[in-house]
JSON list of C-alpha atoms in Angstrom, two decimals:
[
{"chain": "A", "resi": 37, "resn": "MET", "atom": "CA", "xyz": [137.31, -102.44, -40.40]},
{"chain": "A", "resi": 38, "resn": "ILE", "atom": "CA", "xyz": [137.84, -98.98, -42.34]},
{"chain": "A", "resi": 39, "resn": "THR", "atom": "CA", "xyz": [137.53, -98.11, -46.50]},
{"chain": "A", "resi": 40, "resn": "LEU", "atom": "CA", "xyz": [139.74, -96.26, -47.94]},
{"chain": "A", "resi": 41, "resn": "THR", "atom": "CA", "xyz": [138.68, -95.03, -51.39]},
{"chain": "A", "resi": 42, "resn": "GLY", "atom": "CA", "xyz": [141.63, -93.37, -53.91]},
{"chain": "A", "resi": 43, "resn": "GLN", "atom": "CA", "xyz": [143.41, -93.50, -57.03]},
{"chain": "A", "resi": 44, "resn": "LEU", "atom": "CA", "xyz": [145.91, -96.54, -57.67]},
{"chain": "A", "resi": 45, "resn": "ILE", "atom": "CA", "xyz": [149.38, -95.04, -58.78]},
{"chain": "A", "resi": 46, "resn": "ASN", "atom": "CA", "xyz": [151.94, -97.71, -57.87]},
{"chain": "A", "resi": 47, "resn": "VAL", "atom": "CA", "xyz": [152.35, -101.13, -56.85]},
{"chain": "A", "resi": 48, "resn": "PHE", "atom": "CA", "xyz": [155.45, -102.62, -55.94]},
{"chain": "A", "resi": 49, "resn": "VAL", "atom": "CA", "xyz": [158.03, -105.03, -53.74]},
{"chain": "A", "resi": 50, "resn": "GLN", "atom": "CA", "xyz": [159.91, -103.61, -50.99]},
{"chain": "A", "resi": 51, "resn": "PRO", "atom": "CA", "xyz": [163.46, -104.54, -51.16]},
{"chain": "A", "resi": 52, "resn": "LYS", "atom": "CA", "xyz": [165.16, -106.94, -48.89]},
{"chain": "A", "resi": 53, "resn": "GLY", "atom": "CA", "xyz": [167.34, -106.05, -46.85]},
{"chain": "A", "resi": 54, "resn": "GLU", "atom": "CA", "xyz": [169.37, -107.00, -43.41]},
{"chain": "A", "resi": 55, "resn": "LYS", "atom": "CA", "xyz": [170.16, -105.64, -39.74]},
{"chain": "A", "resi": 56, "resn": "ASP", "atom": "CA", "xyz": [171.04, -107.22, -36.95]},
{"chain": "A", "resi": 57, "resn": "GLY", "atom": "CA", "xyz": [171.04, -110.43, -38.63]},
{"chain": "A", "resi": 58, "resn": "LYS", "atom": "CA", "xyz": [167.49, -110.48, -39.12]},
{"chain": "A", "resi": 59, "resn": "GLU", "atom": "CA", "xyz": [165.84, -110.19, -42.76]},
{"chain": "A", "resi": 60, "resn": "TYR", "atom": "CA", "xyz": [163.15, -107.47, -43.32]},
{"chain": "A", "resi": 61, "resn": "GLY", "atom": "CA", "xyz": [161.54, -106.65, -46.59]},
{"chain": "A", "resi": 62, "resn": "GLY", "atom": "CA", "xyz": [160.32, -108.28, -49.45]},
{"chain": "A", "resi": 63, "resn": "GLN", "atom": "CA", "xyz": [156.27, -107.25, -48.80]},
{"chain": "A", "resi": 64, "resn": "ASP", "atom": "CA", "xyz": [154.27, -106.32, -52.04]},
{"chain": "A", "resi": 65, "resn": "LYS", "atom": "CA", "xyz": [153.42, -102.93, -51.42]},
{"chain": "A", "resi": 66, "resn": "LEU", "atom": "CA", "xyz": [150.91, -100.38, -53.21]},
{"chain": "A", "resi": 67, "resn": "GLN", "atom": "CA", "xyz": [150.67, -96.72, -53.20]},
{"chain": "A", "resi": 68, "resn": "VAL", "atom": "CA", "xyz": [146.59, -94.87, -52.89]},
{"chain": "A", "resi": 69, "resn": "ILE", "atom": "CA", "xyz": [146.35, -91.14, -53.41]},
{"chain": "A", "resi": 70, "resn": "GLY", "atom": "CA", "xyz": [143.22, -90.36, -51.44]},
{"chain": "A", "resi": 71, "resn": "ASP", "atom": "CA", "xyz": [141.02, -86.76, -49.80]},
{"chain": "A", "resi": 72, "resn": "ILE", "atom": "CA", "xyz": [141.36, -86.77, -46.45]},
{"chain": "A", "resi": 73, "resn": "ASP", "atom": "CA", "xyz": [138.33, -84.81, -44.74]},
{"chain": "A", "resi": 74, "resn": "LEU", "atom": "CA", "xyz": [139.23, -82.12, -42.70]},
{"chain": "A", "resi": 75, "resn": "PRO", "atom": "CA", "xyz": [137.36, -80.48, -39.87]},
{"chain": "A", "resi": 76, "resn": "ASP", "atom": "CA", "xyz": [136.27, -77.39, -41.22]},
{"chain": "A", "resi": 77, "resn": "GLY", "atom": "CA", "xyz": [135.21, -79.04, -44.18]},
{"chain": "A", "resi": 78, "resn": "GLY", "atom": "CA", "xyz": [137.71, -78.71, -46.55]},
{"chain": "A", "resi": 79, "resn": "LYS", "atom": "CA", "xyz": [139.93, -81.67, -47.81]},
{"chain": "A", "resi": 80, "resn": "ARG", "atom": "CA", "xyz": [143.36, -82.62, -47.90]},
{"chain": "A", "resi": 81, "resn": "VAL", "atom": "CA", "xyz": [145.00, -85.08, -50.66]},
{"chain": "A", "resi": 82, "resn": "ASP", "atom": "CA", "xyz": [147.30, -87.96, -48.63]},
{"chain": "A", "resi": 83, "resn": "MET", "atom": "CA", "xyz": [149.51, -90.90, -50.32]},
{"chain": "A", "resi": 84, "resn": "PHE", "atom": "CA", "xyz": [148.56, -94.14, -48.38]},
{"chain": "A", "resi": 85, "resn": "THR", "atom": "CA", "xyz": [151.79, -97.02, -49.44]},
{"chain": "A", "resi": 86, "resn": "LEU", "atom": "CA", "xyz": [149.97, -100.05, -47.88]},
{"chain": "A", "resi": 87, "resn": "THR", "atom": "CA", "xyz": [150.97, -103.86, -47.37]},
{"chain": "A", "resi": 88, "resn": "THR", "atom": "CA", "xyz": [148.98, -106.47, -49.58]},
{"chain": "A", "resi": 89, "resn": "ARG", "atom": "CA", "xyz": [150.01, -110.19, -49.41]},
{"chain": "A", "resi": 90, "resn": "ASP", "atom": "CA", "xyz": [149.44, -110.32, -53.85]},
{"chain": "A", "resi": 91, "resn": "ILE", "atom": "CA", "xyz": [150.23, -107.50, -55.55]},
{"chain": "A", "resi": 92, "resn": "GLY", "atom": "CA", "xyz": [148.73, -109.32, -58.50]},
{"chain": "A", "resi": 93, "resn": "ASN", "atom": "CA", "xyz": [145.23, -108.33, -57.37]},
{"chain": "A", "resi": 94, "resn": "PHE", "atom": "CA", "xyz": [145.99, -105.00, -57.87]},
{"chain": "A", "resi": 95, "resn": "LYS", "atom": "CA", "xyz": [148.10, -104.20, -61.17]},
{"chain": "A", "resi": 96, "resn": "GLU", "atom": "CA", "xyz": [145.05, -103.85, -63.32]},
{"chain": "A", "resi": 97, "resn": "PHE", "atom": "CA", "xyz": [143.63, -100.85, -61.05]},
{"chain": "A", "resi": 98, "resn": "ILE", "atom": "CA", "xyz": [146.84, -98.72, -61.94]},
{"chain": "A", "resi": 99, "resn": "GLY", "atom": "CA", "xyz": [145.75, -95.24, -62.64]},
{"chain": "A", "resi": 100, "resn": "LYS", "atom": "CA", "xyz": [142.12, -96.24, -61.71]},
{"chain": "A", "resi": 101, "resn": "LYS", "atom": "CA", "xyz": [140.09, -95.43, -58.33]},
{"chain": "A", "resi": 102, "resn": "ILE", "atom": "CA", "xyz": [139.56, -97.87, -56.07]},
{"chain": "A", "resi": 103, "resn": "ARG", "atom": "CA", "xyz": [137.83, -99.02, -52.85]},
{"chain": "A", "resi": 104, "resn": "ILE", "atom": "CA", "xyz": [139.53, -101.52, -50.70]},
{"chain": "A", "resi": 105, "resn": "PRO", "atom": "CA", "xyz": [139.41, -102.43, -46.64]},
{"chain": "A", "resi": 106, "resn": "ILE", "atom": "CA", "xyz": [142.22, -101.82, -44.70]},
{"chain": "A", "resi": 107, "resn": "GLY", "atom": "CA", "xyz": [143.62, -102.56, -41.04]},
{"chain": "A", "resi": 108, "resn": "ILE", "atom": "CA", "xyz": [145.47, -99.95, -38.80]},
{"chain": "A", "resi": 109, "resn": "PHE", "atom": "CA", "xyz": [148.10, -100.60, -36.34]},
{"chain": "A", "resi": 110, "resn": "LEU", "atom": "CA", "xyz": [150.75, -98.46, -34.05]},
{"chain": "A", "resi": 111, "resn": "ALA", "atom": "CA", "xyz": [154.36, -99.95, -35.15]},
{"chain": "A", "resi": 112, "resn": "GLY", "atom": "CA", "xyz": [156.10, -98.59, -32.08]},
{"chain": "A", "resi": 113, "resn": "ARG", "atom": "CA", "xyz": [155.31, -95.55, -30.14]},
{"chain": "A", "resi": 114, "resn": "SER", "atom": "CA", "xyz": [154.00, -93.14, -32.97]},
{"chain": "A", "resi": 115, "resn": "GLN", "atom": "CA", "xyz": [154.44, -94.69, -36.62]},
{"chain": "A", "resi": 116, "resn": "ILE", "atom": "CA", "xyz": [150.77, -95.78, -37.72]},
{"chain": "A", "resi": 117, "resn": "THR", "atom": "CA", "xyz": [151.25, -98.74, -40.48]},
{"chain": "A", "resi": 118, "resn": "TYR", "atom": "CA", "xyz": [148.33, -99.43, -42.61]},
{"chain": "A", "resi": 119, "resn": "PHE", "atom": "CA", "xyz": [147.63, -103.15, -44.31]},
{"chain": "A", "resi": 120, "resn": "ILE", "atom": "CA", "xyz": [145.36, -104.91, -46.55]},
{"chain": "A", "resi": 121, "resn": "PRO", "atom": "CA", "xyz": [143.81, -108.03, -44.70]},
{"chain": "A", "resi": 122, "resn": "GLN", "atom": "CA", "xyz": [144.50, -111.39, -45.97]},
{"chain": "A", "resi": 123, "resn": "GLY", "atom": "CA", "xyz": [142.05, -112.21, -48.70]},
{"chain": "A", "resi": 124, "resn": "SER", "atom": "CA", "xyz": [140.81, -108.42, -49.52]},
{"chain": "A", "resi": 125, "resn": "LYS", "atom": "CA", "xyz": [140.31, -107.79, -53.14]},
{"chain": "A", "resi": 126, "resn": "PRO", "atom": "CA", "xyz": [139.83, -104.04, -54.98]},
{"chain": "A", "resi": 127, "resn": "GLU", "atom": "CA", "xyz": [136.72, -102.70, -55.97]},
{"chain": "A", "resi": 128, "resn": "LEU", "atom": "CA", "xyz": [136.40, -100.18, -58.82]},
{"chain": "A", "resi": 129, "resn": "VAL", "atom": "CA", "xyz": [134.79, -97.31, -58.03]},
{"chain": "A", "resi": 130, "resn": "ARG", "atom": "CA", "xyz": [132.62, -96.01, -61.12]},
{"chain": "A", "resi": 131, "resn": "GLU", "atom": "CA", "xyz": [132.13, -92.22, -60.95]}
]
């Protein structure tokens, strides 16, 4: 498992839709901004949009730095999808 540390900037429910007779969307999502270390020692800021089963665990942390375990899988040929494993909860990072 990989751990992501960053500032929680948003929580939302993805809108539902229908395509080819199949319903999609409706998942709880959150957005975290964090630093990505670069090979030359520099850093790049990136935003991660993650799926979770319960955004209620995250609402109190909006605007704060958190640490959460994440999973990664390949959806399609080249789309990387990030998710929060079931039962995982955010941890407040104190600086």
